[in-house]
Short mmCIF file of C-alpha atoms in Angstrom, two decimals:
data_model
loop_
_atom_site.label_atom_id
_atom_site.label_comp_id
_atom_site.label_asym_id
_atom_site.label_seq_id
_atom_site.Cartn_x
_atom_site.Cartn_y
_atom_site.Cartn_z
CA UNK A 1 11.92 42.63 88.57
CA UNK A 2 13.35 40.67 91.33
CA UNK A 3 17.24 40.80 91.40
CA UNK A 4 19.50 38.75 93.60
CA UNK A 5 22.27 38.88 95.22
CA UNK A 6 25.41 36.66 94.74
CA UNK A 7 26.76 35.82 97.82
CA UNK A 8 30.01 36.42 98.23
CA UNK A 9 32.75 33.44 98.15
CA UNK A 10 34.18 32.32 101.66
CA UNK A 11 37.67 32.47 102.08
CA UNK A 12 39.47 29.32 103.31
CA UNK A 13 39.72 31.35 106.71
CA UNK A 14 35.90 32.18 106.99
CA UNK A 15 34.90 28.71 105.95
CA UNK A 16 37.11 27.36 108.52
CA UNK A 17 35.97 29.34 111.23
CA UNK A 18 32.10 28.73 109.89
CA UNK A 19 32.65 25.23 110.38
CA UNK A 20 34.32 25.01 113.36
CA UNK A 21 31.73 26.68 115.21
CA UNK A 22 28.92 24.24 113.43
CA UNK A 23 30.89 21.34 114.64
CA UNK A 24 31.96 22.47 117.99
CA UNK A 25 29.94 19.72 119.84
CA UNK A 26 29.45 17.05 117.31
CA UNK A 27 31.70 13.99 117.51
CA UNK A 28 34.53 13.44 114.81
CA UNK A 29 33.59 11.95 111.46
CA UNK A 30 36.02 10.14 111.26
CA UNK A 31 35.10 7.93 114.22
CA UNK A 32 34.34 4.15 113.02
CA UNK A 33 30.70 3.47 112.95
CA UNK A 34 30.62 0.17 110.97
CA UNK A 35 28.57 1.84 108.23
CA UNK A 36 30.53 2.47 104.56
CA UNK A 37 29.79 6.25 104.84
CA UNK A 38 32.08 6.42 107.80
CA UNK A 39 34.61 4.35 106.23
CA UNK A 40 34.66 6.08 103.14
CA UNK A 41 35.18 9.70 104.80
CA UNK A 42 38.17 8.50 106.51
CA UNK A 43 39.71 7.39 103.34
CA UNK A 44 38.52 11.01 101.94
CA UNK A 45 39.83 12.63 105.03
CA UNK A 46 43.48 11.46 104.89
CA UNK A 47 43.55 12.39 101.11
CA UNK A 48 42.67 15.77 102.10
CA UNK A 49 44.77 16.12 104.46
CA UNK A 50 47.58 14.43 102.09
CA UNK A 51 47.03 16.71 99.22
CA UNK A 52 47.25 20.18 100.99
CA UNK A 53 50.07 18.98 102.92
CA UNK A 54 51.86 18.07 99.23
CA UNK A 55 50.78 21.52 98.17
CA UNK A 56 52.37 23.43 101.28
CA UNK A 57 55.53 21.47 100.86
CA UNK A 58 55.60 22.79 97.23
CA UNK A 59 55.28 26.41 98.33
CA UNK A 60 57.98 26.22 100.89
CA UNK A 61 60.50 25.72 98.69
CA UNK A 62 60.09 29.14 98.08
CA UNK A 63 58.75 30.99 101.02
CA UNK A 64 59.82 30.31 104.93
CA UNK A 65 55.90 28.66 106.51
CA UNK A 66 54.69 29.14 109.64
CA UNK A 67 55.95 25.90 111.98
CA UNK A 68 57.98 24.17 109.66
CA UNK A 69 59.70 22.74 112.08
CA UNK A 70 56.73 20.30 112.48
CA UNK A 71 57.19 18.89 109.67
CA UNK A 72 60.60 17.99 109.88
CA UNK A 73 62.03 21.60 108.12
CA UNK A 74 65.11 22.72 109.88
CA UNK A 75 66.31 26.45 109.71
CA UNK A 76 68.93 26.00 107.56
CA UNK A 77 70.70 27.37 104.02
CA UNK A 78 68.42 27.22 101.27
CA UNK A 79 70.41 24.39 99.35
CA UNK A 80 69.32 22.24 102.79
CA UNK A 81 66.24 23.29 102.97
CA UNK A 82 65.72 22.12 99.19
CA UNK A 83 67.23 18.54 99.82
CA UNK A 84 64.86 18.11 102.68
CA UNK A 85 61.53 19.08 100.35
CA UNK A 86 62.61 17.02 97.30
CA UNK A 87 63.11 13.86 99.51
CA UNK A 88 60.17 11.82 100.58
CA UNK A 89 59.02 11.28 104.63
CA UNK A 90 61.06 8.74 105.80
CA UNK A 91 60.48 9.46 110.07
CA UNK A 92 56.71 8.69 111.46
CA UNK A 93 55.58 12.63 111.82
CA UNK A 94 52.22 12.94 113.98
CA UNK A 95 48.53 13.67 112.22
CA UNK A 96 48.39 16.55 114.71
CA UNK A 97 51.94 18.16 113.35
CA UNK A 98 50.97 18.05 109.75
CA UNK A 99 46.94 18.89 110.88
CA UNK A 100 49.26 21.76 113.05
CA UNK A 101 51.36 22.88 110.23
CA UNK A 102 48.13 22.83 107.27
CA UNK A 103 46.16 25.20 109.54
CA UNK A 104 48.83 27.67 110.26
CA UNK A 105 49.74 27.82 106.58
CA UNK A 106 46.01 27.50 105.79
CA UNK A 107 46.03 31.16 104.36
CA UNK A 108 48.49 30.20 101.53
CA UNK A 109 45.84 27.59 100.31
CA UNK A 110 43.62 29.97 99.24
CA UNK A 111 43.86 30.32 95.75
CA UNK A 112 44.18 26.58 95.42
CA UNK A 113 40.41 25.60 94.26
CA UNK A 114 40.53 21.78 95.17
CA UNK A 115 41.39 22.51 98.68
CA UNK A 116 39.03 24.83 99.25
CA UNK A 117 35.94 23.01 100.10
CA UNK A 118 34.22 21.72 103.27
CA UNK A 119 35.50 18.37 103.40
CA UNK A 120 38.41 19.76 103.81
CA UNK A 121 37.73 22.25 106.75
CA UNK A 122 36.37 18.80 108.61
CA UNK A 123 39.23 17.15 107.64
CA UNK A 124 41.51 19.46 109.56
CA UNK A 125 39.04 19.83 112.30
CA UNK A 126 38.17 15.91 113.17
CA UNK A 127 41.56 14.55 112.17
CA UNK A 128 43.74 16.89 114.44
CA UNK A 129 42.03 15.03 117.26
CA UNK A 130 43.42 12.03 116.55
CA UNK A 131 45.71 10.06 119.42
CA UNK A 132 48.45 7.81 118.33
CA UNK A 133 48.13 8.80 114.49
CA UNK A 134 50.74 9.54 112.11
CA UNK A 135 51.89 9.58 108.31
CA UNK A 136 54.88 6.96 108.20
CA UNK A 137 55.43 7.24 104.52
CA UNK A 138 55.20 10.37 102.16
CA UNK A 139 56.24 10.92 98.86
CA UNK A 140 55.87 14.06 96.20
CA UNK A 141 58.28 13.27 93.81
CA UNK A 142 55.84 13.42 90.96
CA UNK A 143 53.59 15.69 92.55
CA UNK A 144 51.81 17.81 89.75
CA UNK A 145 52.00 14.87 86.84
CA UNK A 146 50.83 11.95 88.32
CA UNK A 147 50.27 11.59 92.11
CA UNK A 148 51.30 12.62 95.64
CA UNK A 149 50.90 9.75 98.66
CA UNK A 150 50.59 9.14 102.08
CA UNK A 151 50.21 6.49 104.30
CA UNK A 152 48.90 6.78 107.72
CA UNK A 153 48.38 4.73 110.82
CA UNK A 154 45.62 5.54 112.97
CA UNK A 155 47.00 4.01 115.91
CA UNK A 156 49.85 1.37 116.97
CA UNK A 157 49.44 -1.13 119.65
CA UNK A 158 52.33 -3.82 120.50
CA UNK A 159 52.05 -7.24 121.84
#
C-alpha cells in the first residue's frame, strides 16, 4: 500500500511570504501589456484588493488594527470610530496605504476563505508598487448582502 501525505494548508502568512520570494525579480502583473490577460488581472487585482479591504473595515469596528490611521481611522471614542466605518470613502486614500494597512492586518484574514488565495498575495505584492494610485470612492454600506465597491485611479496627470 502506498499512502500519502496531505500537505498541510498555508496560512495567509506562509503563502505570502512563499510568493514574495517567487516574485522577487519578476515585473508587476499588473503592468499594461496590450494583451486581455493583463487587462483582466488588473480588474481582478483591484477587486482583491477592494474586498479584503471591505472585510478589515468590518472587523475594526470591533477590534483596534494595526495602522488605521492609513486609512483614515482616527484614535478616537468608539461612537467616532463607528461613524467613520459606517460612512463611505469620501478623501482620495493612496493604493500603497490601503496595500499598507491589508498586509499589516493580513493575519486577521485568515479564516476568511475567499481571500485566501494567490491572486490575492500578488495583488498585495504588485499593486503596493503602484505611483500616483489611489481609491477615490469606497462604499460598504451593503457589504455582506449585495456588494462592496471601489474605484481607483491608477494615475492622474493635468493639462
Amino acid at each position: 500500500m502506498v499512502f500519502c501525505k496531505t500537505p498541510a494548508k498555508e496560512t495567509i502568512m506562509e503563502k505570502f511570504e512563499r510568493i514574495k520570494e517567487e516574485r522577487v525579480h519578476k515585473p508587476p502583473l499588473w503592468e499594461p501589456s496590450g494583451n486581455m490577460c493583463s487587462d483582466i488581472r488588473a480588474m481582478l487585482y483591484c477587486s482583491e484588493l477592494v474586498y479584503a479591504f471591505a472585510v478589515l473595515r468590518e472587523l475594526a469596528r470591533e477590534n483596534d488594527m494595526e495602522k488605521e490611521y492609513l486609512i483614515g481611522i482616527a484614535p478616537g471614542n468608539a461612537e467616532e470610530r463607528l461613524k467613520i466605518l459606517s460612512e463611505g470613502i469620501k478623501d482620495k486614500i493612496t493604493t500603497k496605504d490601503i496595500v499598507d494597512f491589508v498586509q499589516s492586518n493580513l493575519k486577521r484574514l485568515e479564516g476568511v476563505s475567499r481571500i485566501c488565495s494567490d491572486l490575492f498575495v500578488e495583488t498585495l505584492l504588485d499593486m503596493g508598487k503602484m505611483e500616483n494610485a489611489y481609491i477615490v470612492k469606497f462604499d460598504a454600506h451593503r457589504a455582506g448582502s449585495t456588494f462592496v465597491y471601489g474605484i481607483y485611479v491608477n494615475h492622474v496627470s493635468l493639462f
